[in-house]
mmCIF file of C-alpha atoms and ligand atoms in Angstrom:
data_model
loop_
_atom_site.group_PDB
_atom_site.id
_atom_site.type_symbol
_atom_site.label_atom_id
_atom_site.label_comp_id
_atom_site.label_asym_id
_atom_site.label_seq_id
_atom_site.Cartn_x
_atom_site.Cartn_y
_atom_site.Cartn_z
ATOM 1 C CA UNK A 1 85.461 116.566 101.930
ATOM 2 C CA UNK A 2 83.545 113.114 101.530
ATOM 3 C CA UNK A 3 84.521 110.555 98.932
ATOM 4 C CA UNK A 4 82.389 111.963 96.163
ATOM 5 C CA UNK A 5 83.960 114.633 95.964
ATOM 6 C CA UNK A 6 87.020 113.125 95.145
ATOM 7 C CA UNK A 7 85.176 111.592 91.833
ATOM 8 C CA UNK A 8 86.027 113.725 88.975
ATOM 9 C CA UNK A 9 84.161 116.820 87.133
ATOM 10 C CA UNK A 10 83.276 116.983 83.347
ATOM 11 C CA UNK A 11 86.573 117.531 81.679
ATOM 12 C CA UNK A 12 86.757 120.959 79.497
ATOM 13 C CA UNK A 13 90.248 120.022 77.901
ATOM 14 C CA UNK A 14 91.172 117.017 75.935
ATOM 15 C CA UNK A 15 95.138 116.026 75.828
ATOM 16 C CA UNK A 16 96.429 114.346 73.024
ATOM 17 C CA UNK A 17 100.199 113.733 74.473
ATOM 18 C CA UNK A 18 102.791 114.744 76.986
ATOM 19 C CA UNK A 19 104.887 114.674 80.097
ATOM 20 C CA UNK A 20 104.621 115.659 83.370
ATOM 21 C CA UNK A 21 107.262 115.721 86.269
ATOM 22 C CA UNK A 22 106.837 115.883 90.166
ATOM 23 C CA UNK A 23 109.427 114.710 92.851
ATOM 24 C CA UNK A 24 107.966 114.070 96.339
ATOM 25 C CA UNK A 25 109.825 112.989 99.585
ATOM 26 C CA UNK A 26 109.874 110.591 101.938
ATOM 27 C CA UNK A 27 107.766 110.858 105.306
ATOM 28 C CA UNK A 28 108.824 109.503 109.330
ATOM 29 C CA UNK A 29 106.027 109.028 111.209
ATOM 30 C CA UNK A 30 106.488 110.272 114.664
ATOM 31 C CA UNK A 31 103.325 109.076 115.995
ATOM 32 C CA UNK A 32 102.609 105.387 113.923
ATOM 33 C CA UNK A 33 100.131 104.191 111.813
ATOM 34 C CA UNK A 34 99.480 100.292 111.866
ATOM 35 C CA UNK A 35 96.356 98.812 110.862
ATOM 36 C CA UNK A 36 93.956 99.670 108.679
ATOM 37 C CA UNK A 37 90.527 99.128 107.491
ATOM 38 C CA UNK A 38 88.234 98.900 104.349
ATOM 39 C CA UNK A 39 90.027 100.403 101.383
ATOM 40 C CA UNK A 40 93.093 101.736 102.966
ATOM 41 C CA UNK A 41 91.680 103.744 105.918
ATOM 42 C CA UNK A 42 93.811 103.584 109.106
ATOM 43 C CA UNK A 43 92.710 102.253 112.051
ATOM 44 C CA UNK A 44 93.869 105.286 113.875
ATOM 45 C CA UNK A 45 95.347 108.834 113.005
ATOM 46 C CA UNK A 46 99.125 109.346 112.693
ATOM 47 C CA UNK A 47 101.348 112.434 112.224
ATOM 48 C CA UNK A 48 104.678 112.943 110.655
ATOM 49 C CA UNK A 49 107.566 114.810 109.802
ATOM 50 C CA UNK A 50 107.978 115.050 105.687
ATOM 51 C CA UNK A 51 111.663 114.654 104.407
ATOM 52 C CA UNK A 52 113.417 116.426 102.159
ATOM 53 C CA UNK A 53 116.954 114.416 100.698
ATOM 54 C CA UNK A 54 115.037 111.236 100.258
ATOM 55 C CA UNK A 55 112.503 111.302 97.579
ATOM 56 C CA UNK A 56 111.565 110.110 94.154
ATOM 57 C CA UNK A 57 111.111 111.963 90.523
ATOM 58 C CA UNK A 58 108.721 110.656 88.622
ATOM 59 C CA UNK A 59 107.840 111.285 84.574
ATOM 60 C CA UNK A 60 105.202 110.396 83.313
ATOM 61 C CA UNK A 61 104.410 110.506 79.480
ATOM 62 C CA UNK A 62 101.071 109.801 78.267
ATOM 63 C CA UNK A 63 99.870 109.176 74.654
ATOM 64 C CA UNK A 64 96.041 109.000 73.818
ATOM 65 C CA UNK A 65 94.794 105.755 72.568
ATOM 66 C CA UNK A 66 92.773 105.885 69.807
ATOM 67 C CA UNK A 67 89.983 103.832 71.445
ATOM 68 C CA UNK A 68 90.004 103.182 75.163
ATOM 69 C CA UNK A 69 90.455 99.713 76.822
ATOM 70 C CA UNK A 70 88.071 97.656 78.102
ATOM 71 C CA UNK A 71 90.412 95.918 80.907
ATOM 72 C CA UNK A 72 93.612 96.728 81.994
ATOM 73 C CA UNK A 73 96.284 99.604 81.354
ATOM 74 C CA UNK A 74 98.650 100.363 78.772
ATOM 75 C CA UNK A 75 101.983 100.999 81.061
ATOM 76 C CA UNK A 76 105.505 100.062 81.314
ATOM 77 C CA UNK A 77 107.865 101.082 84.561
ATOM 78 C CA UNK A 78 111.433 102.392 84.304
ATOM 79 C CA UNK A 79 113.149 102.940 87.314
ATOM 80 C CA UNK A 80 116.298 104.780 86.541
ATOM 81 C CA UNK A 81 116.219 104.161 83.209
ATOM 82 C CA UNK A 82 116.138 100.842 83.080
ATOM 83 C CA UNK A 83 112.713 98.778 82.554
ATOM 84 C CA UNK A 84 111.369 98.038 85.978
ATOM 85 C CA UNK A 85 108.424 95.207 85.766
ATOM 86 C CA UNK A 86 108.956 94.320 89.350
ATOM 87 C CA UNK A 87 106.711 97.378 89.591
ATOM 88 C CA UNK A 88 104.079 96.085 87.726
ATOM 89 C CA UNK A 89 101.104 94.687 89.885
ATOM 90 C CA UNK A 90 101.380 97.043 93.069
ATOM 91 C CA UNK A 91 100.685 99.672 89.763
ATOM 92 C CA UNK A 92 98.217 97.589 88.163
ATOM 93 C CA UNK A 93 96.736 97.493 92.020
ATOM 94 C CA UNK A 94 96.859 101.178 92.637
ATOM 95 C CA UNK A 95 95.129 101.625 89.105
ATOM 96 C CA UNK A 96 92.565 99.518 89.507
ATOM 97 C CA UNK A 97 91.975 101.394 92.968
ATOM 98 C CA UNK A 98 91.608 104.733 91.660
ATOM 99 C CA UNK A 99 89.902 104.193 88.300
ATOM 100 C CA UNK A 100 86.545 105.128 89.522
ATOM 101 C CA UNK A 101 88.430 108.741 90.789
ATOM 102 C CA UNK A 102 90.757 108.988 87.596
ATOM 103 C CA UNK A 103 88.644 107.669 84.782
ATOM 104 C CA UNK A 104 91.180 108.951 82.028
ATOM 105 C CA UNK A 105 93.896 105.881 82.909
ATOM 106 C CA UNK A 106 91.857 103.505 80.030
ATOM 107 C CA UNK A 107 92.482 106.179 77.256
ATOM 108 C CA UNK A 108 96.583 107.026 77.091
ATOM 109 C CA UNK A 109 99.388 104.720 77.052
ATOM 110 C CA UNK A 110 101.547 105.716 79.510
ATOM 111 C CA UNK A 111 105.462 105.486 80.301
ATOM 112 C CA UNK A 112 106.101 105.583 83.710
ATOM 113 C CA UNK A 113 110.048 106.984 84.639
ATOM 114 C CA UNK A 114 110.877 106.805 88.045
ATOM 115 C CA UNK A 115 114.422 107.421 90.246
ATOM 116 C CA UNK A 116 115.051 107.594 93.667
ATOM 117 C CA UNK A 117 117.486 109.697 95.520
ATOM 118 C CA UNK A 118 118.401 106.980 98.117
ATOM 119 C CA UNK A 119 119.565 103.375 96.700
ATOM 120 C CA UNK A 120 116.725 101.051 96.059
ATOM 121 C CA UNK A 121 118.595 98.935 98.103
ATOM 122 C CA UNK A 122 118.728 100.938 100.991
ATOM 123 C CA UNK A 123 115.833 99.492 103.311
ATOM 124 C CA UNK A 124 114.337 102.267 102.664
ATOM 125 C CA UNK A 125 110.364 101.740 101.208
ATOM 126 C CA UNK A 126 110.591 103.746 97.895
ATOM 127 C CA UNK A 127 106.190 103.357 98.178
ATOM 128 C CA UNK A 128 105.371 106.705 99.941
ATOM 129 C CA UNK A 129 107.861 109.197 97.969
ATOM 130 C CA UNK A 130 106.596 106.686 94.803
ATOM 131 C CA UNK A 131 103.170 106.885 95.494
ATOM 132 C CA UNK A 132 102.860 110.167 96.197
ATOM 133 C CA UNK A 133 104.835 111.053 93.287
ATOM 134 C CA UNK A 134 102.713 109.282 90.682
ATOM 135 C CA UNK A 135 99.853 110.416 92.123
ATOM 136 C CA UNK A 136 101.056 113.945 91.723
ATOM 137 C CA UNK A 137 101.953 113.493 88.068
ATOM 138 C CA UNK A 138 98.104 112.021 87.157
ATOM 139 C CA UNK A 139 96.830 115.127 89.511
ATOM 140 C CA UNK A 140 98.802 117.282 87.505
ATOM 141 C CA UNK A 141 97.246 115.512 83.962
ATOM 142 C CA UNK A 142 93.480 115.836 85.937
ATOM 143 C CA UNK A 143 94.349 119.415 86.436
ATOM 144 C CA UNK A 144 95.121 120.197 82.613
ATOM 145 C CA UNK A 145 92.042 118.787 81.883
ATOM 146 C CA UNK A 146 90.196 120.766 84.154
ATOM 147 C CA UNK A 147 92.194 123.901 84.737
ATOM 148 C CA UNK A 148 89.842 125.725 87.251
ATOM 149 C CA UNK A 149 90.577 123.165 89.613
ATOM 150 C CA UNK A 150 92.257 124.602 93.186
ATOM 151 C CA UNK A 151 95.402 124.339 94.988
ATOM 152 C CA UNK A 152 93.449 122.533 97.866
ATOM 153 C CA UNK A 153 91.732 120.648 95.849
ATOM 154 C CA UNK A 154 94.777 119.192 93.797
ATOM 155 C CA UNK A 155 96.316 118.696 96.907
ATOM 156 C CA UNK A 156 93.683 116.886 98.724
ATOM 157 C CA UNK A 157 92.700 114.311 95.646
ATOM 158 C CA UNK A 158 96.707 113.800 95.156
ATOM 159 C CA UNK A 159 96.953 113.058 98.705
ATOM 160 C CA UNK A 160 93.699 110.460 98.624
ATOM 161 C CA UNK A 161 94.890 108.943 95.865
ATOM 162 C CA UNK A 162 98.311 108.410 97.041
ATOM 163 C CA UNK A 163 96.668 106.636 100.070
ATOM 164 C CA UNK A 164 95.304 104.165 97.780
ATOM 165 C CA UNK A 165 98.045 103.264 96.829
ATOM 166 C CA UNK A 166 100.063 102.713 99.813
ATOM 167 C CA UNK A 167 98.541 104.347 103.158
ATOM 168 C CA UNK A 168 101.392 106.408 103.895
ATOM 169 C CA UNK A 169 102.285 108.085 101.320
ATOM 170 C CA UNK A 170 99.168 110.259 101.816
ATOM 171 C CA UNK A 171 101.536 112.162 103.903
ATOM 172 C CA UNK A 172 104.423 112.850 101.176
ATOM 173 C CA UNK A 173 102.678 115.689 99.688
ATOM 174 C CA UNK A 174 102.654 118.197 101.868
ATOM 175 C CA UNK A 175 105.362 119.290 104.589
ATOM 176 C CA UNK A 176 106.457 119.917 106.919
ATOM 177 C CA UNK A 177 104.431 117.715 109.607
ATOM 178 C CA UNK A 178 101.335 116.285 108.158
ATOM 179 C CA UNK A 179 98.536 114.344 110.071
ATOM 180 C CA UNK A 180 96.384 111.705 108.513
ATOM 181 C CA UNK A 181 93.478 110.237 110.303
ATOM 182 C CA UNK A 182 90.650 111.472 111.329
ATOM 183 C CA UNK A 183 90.722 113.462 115.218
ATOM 184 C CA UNK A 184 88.200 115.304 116.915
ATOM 185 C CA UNK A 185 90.952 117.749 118.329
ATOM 186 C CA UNK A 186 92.870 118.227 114.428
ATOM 187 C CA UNK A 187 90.405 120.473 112.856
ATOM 188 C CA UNK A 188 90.262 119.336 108.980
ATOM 189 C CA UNK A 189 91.574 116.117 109.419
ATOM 190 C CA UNK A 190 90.730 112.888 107.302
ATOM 191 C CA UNK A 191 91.053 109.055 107.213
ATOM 192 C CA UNK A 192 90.802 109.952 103.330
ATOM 193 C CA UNK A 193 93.788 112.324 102.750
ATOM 194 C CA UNK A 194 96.572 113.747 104.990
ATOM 195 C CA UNK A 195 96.495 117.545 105.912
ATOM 196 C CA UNK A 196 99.707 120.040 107.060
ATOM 197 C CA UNK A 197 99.476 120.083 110.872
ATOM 198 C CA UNK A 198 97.259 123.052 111.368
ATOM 199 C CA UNK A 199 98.683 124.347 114.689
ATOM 200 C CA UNK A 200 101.035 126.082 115.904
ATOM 201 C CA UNK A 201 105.009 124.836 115.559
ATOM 202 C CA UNK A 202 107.785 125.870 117.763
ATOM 203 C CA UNK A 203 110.523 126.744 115.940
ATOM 204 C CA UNK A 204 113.100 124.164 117.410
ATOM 205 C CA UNK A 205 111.564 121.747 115.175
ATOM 206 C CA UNK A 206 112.241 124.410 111.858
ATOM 207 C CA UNK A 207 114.891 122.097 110.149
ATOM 208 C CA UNK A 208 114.833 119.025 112.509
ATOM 209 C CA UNK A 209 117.218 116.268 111.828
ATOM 210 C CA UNK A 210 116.421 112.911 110.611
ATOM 211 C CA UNK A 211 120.142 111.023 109.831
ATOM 212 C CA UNK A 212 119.160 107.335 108.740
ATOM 213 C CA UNK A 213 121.488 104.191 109.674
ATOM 214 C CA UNK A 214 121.098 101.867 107.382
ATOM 215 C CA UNK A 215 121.443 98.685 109.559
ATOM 216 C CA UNK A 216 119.908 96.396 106.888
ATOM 217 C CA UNK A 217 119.292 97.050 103.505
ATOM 218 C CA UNK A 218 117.630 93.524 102.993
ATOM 219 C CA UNK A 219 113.896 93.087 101.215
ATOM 220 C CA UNK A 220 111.309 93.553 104.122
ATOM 221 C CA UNK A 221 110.786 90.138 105.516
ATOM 222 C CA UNK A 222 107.105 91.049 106.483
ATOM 223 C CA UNK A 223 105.628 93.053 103.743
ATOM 224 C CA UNK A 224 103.644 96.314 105.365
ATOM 225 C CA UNK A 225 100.534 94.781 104.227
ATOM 226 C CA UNK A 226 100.447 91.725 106.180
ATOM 227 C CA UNK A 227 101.526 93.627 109.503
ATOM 228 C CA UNK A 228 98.715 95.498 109.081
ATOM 229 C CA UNK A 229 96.277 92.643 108.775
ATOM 230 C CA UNK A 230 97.683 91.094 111.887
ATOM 231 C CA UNK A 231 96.452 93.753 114.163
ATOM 232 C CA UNK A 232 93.046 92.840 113.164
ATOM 233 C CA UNK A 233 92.834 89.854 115.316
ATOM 234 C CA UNK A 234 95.445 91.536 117.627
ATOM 235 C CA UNK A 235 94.981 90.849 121.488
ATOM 236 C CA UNK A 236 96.443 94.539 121.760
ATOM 237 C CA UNK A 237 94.791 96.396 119.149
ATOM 238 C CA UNK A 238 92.406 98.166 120.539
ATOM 239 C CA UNK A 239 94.249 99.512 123.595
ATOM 240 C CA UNK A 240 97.235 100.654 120.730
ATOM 241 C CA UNK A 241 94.546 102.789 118.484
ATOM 242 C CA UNK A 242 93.029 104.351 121.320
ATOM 243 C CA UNK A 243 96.920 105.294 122.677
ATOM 244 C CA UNK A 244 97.834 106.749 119.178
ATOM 245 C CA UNK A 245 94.362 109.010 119.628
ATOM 246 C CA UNK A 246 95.784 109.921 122.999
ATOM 247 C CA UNK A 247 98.946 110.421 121.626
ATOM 248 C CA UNK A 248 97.691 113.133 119.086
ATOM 249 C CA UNK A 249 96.664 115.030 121.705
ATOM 250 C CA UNK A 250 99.938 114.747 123.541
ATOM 251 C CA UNK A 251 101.731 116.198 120.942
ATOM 252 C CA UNK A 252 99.543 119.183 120.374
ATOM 253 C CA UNK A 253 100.989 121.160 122.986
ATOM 254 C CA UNK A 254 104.705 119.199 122.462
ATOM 255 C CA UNK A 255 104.842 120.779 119.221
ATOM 256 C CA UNK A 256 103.755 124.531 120.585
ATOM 257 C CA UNK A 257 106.020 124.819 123.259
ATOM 258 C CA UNK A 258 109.233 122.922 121.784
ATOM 259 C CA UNK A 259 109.562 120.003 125.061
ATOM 260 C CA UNK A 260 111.935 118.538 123.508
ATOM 261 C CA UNK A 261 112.108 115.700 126.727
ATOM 262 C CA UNK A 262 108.254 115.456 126.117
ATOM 263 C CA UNK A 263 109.014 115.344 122.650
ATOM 264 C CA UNK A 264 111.297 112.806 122.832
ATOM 265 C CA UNK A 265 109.911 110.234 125.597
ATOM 266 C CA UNK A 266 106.700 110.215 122.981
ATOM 267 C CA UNK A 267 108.419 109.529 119.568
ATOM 268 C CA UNK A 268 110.659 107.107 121.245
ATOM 269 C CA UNK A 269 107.703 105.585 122.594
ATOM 270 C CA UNK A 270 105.729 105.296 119.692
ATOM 271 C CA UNK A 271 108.380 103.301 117.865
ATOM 272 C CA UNK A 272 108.872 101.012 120.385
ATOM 273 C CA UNK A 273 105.195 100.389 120.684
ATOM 274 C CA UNK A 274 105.176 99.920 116.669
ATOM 275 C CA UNK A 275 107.746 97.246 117.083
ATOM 276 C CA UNK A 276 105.957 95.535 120.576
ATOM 277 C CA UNK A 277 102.332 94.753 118.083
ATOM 278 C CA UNK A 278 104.851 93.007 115.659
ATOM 279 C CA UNK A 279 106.760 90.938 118.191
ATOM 280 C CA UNK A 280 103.146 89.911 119.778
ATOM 281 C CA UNK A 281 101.034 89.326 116.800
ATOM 282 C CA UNK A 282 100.811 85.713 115.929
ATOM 283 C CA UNK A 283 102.737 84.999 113.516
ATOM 284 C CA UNK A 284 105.001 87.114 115.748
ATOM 285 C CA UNK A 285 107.839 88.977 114.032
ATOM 286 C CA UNK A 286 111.568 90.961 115.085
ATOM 287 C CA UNK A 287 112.190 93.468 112.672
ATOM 288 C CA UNK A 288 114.867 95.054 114.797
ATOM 289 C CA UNK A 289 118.747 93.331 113.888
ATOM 290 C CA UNK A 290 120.941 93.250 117.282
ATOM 291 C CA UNK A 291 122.773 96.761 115.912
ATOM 292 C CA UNK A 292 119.357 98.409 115.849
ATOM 293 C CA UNK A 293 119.796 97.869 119.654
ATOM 294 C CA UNK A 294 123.358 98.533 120.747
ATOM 295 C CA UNK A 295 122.787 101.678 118.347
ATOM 296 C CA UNK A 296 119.019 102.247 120.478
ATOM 297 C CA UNK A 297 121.802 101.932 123.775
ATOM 298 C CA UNK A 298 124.432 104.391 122.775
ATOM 299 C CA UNK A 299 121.853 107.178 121.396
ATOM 300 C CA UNK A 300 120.342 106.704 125.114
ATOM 301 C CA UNK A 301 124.252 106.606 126.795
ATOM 302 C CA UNK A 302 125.421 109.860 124.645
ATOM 303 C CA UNK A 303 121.959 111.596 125.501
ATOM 304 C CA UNK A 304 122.376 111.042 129.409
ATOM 305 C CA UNK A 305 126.369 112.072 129.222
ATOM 306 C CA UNK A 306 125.409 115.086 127.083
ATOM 307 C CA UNK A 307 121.802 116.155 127.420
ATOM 308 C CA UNK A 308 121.776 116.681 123.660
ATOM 309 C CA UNK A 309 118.028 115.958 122.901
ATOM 310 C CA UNK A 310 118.599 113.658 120.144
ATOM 311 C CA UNK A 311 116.627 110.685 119.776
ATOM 312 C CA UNK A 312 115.178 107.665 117.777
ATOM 313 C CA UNK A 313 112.437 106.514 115.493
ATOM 314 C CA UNK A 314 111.833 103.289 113.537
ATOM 315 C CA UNK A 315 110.042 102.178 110.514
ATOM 316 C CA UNK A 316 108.697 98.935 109.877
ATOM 317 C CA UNK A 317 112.585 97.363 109.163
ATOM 318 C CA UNK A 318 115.771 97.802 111.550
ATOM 319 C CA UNK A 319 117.470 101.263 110.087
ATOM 320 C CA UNK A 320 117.307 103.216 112.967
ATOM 321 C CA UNK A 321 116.202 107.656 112.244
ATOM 322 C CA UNK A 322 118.543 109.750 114.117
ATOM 323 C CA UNK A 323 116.027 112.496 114.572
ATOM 324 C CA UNK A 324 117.265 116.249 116.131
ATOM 325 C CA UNK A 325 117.381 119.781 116.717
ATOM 326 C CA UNK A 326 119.575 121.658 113.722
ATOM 327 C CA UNK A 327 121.551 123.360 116.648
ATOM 328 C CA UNK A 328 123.117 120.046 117.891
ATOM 329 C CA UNK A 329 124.436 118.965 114.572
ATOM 330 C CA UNK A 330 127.490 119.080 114.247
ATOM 331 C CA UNK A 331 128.136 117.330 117.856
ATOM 332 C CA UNK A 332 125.199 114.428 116.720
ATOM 333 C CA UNK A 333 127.097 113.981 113.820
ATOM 334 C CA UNK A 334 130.781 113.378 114.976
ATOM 335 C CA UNK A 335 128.641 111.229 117.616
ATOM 336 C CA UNK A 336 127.327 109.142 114.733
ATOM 337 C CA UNK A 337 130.819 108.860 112.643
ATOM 338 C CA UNK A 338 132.635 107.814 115.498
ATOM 339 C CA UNK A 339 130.023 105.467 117.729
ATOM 340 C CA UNK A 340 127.243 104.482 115.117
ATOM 341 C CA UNK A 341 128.627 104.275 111.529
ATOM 342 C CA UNK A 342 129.949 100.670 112.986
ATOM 343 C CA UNK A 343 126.503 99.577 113.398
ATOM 344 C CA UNK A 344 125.529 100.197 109.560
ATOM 345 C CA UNK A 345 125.840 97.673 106.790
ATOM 346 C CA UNK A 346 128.943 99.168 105.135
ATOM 347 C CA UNK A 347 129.000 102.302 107.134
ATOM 348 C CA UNK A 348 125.863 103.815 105.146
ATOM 349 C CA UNK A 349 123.892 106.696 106.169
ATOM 350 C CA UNK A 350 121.856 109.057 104.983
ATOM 351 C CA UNK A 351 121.420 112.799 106.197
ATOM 352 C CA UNK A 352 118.182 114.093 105.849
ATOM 353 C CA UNK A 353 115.711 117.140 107.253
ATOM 354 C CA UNK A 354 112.530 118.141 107.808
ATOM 355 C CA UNK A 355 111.524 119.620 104.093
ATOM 356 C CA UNK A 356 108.074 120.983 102.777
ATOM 357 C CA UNK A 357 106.297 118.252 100.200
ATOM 358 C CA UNK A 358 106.605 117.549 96.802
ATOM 359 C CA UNK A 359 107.385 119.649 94.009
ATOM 360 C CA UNK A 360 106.719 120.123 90.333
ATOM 361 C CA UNK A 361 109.298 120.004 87.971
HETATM 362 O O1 LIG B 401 102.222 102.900 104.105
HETATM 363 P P1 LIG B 401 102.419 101.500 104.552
HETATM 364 O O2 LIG B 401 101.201 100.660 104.323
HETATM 365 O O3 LIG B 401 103.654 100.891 103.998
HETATM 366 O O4 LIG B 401 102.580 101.511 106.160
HETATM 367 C C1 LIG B 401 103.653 102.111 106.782
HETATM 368 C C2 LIG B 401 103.548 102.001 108.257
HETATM 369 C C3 LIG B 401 104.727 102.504 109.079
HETATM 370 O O5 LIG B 401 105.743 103.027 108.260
HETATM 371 C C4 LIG B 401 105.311 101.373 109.878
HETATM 372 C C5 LIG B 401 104.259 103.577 110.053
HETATM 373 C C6 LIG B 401 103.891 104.889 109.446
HETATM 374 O O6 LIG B 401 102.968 105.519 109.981
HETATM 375 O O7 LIG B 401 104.534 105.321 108.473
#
């Protein structure tokens, strides 16, 4: 697929007004994307487990205008029922991005309705399950005006459109691992559009475990945006993008043959790499809160005492993912209630899985 092909076909139906539903999930990355180029590419592939608890629901009604604007969009935002205009601009943004590939957005008035499963307040970016969600919903318009359209195809275009409007959430449409960016040895995969993981998965990771501590739910101090415009001047950047292609490769065979030690020394890796590029870009930036480390300690402690395999991933914030085999739950979770639940800002967690992408509704 190149980019024209993303640009839409002669419509054969006309819709007058409606509504259409979609919920999509939440994605971890296991191997990180930071840095990007042109209009949201990234700077190197990544590759990620999709979630399943933690998503958004999106409606979205649509009424035809009787002539079509000249500028701008006819929108307004709820977020749990409640008029969001926070929202606004990064929609306004992500519509002006995608005009050329959705040309319909100038003709309806449109009433965004959007909830998430996990508290907005959570630290948790509601962009990639939002994204990905809305993107779904104006697929799923696209694909009632042009009804022969295919499964692959829907799913590709909601995928690149999600990606313009915030990178990741390219990979909250499919499940359950999904790589996005372009490498030689992922056969079908795209800077424009995330893709399932085509190879083979061992079946330890059927169901993995993702529990999320919520050790700050504060607004990002560092919006995503800016960290990734710092690696472009980054004394480290190119020695990180070629790692993450190396990286890609070393997980190939991780995720065949289930080494979960493998498995583990690379995820953990990977966050702590995502973390080292924000503490030496200039500005420099900590993202991590002193209980992101004494949790990062006693995950490491309980794994040498028990030779559980459970370990860590981050985001760009200081919640630390739990992430584990389904078979060592109930022993990671009584770990977590009684050793980590005194790290989180009051006690908040949030258990989660491995789940398959987004759904209509
Ligand atoms: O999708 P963005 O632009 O918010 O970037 C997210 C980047 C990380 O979450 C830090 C890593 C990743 O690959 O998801």
């Amino acid at each position: 697929m190149n980019i024209n092909d993303f640009l839409p076909k002669a419509y054969t139906h006309t819709l007058i007004d409606d509504s259409v539903s979609y919920e999509a999930p939440s994605n971890i990355a296991l191997i990180k994307y930071w840095g990007k180029h042109g209009e949201q590419l990234p700077k190197n592939p990544s590759i990620s487990f999709t979630l399943s608890n933690c998503k958004t629901t999106t409606t979205l009604s649509f009424e035809a205008l009787e002539e079509e604007l000249d500028e701008g969009y006819d929108f307004e935002v709820f977020l749990d029922g409640e008029p969001e205009p926070g929202f606004e601009p990064k929609i306004e943004q992500f519509f002006n991005r995608i005009n050329k590939y959705i040309p319909f957005l100038r003709q309806y008035r449109f009433k965004i309705e959007t909830s998430n499963s996990f508290p907005h307040s959570s630290g948790i970016a509601s962009s990639a399950s939002g994204m990905s969600a809305l993107s779904l919903c104006l697929m799923q318009m696209e694909n009632l005006m042009q009804p022969n359209m295919s499964i692959e195809h829907f799913n590709e275009k909601a995928s690149f459109l999600a990606r313009l409007g915030s990178g990741s959430a390219c990979r909250s449409v499919n499940g359950p691992l999904v790589v996005w960016g372009s490498h030689e040895s992922i056969e079908g995969s795209s800077d424009l559009y995330g893709i399932n993981y085509p190879y083979k998965i061992n079946e330890v990771f059927n169901d993995y475990k993702d529990t999320i501590l919520l050790v700050d739910k504060g607004e990002k101090q560092v919006s995503s945006t800016v960290g990734h415009n710092l690696m472009n001047n980054h004394p480290y950047a190119v020695g990180r993008f070629e790692q993450a292609f190396e990286q890609i490769l070393n997980i190939i065979p991780i995720l065949e043959n289930g080494n979960l030690d493998a498995f583990i020394h690379l995820v953990e890796r990977e966050a702590l790499t995502l973390h080292a590029m924000m503490m030496t870009s200039s500005p420099y930036f900590i993202l991590m809160k002193p209980n992101t480390l004494q949790i990062i300690e006693k995950i490491w402690n309980f794994r040498r005492e028990t030779e559980i395999p459970v370990c860590f991933t981050l985001d760009a914030g200081a919640n630390v993912h739990v992430l584990y085999p389904e078979s060592h739950e109930q022993r990671v979770l009584d770990f977590i209630k009684n050793e980590l639940v005194a790290y989180c800002q009051n006690g908040h967690y949030i258990c989660d899985s491995v789940g398959s992408g987004a759904r209509k509704l």
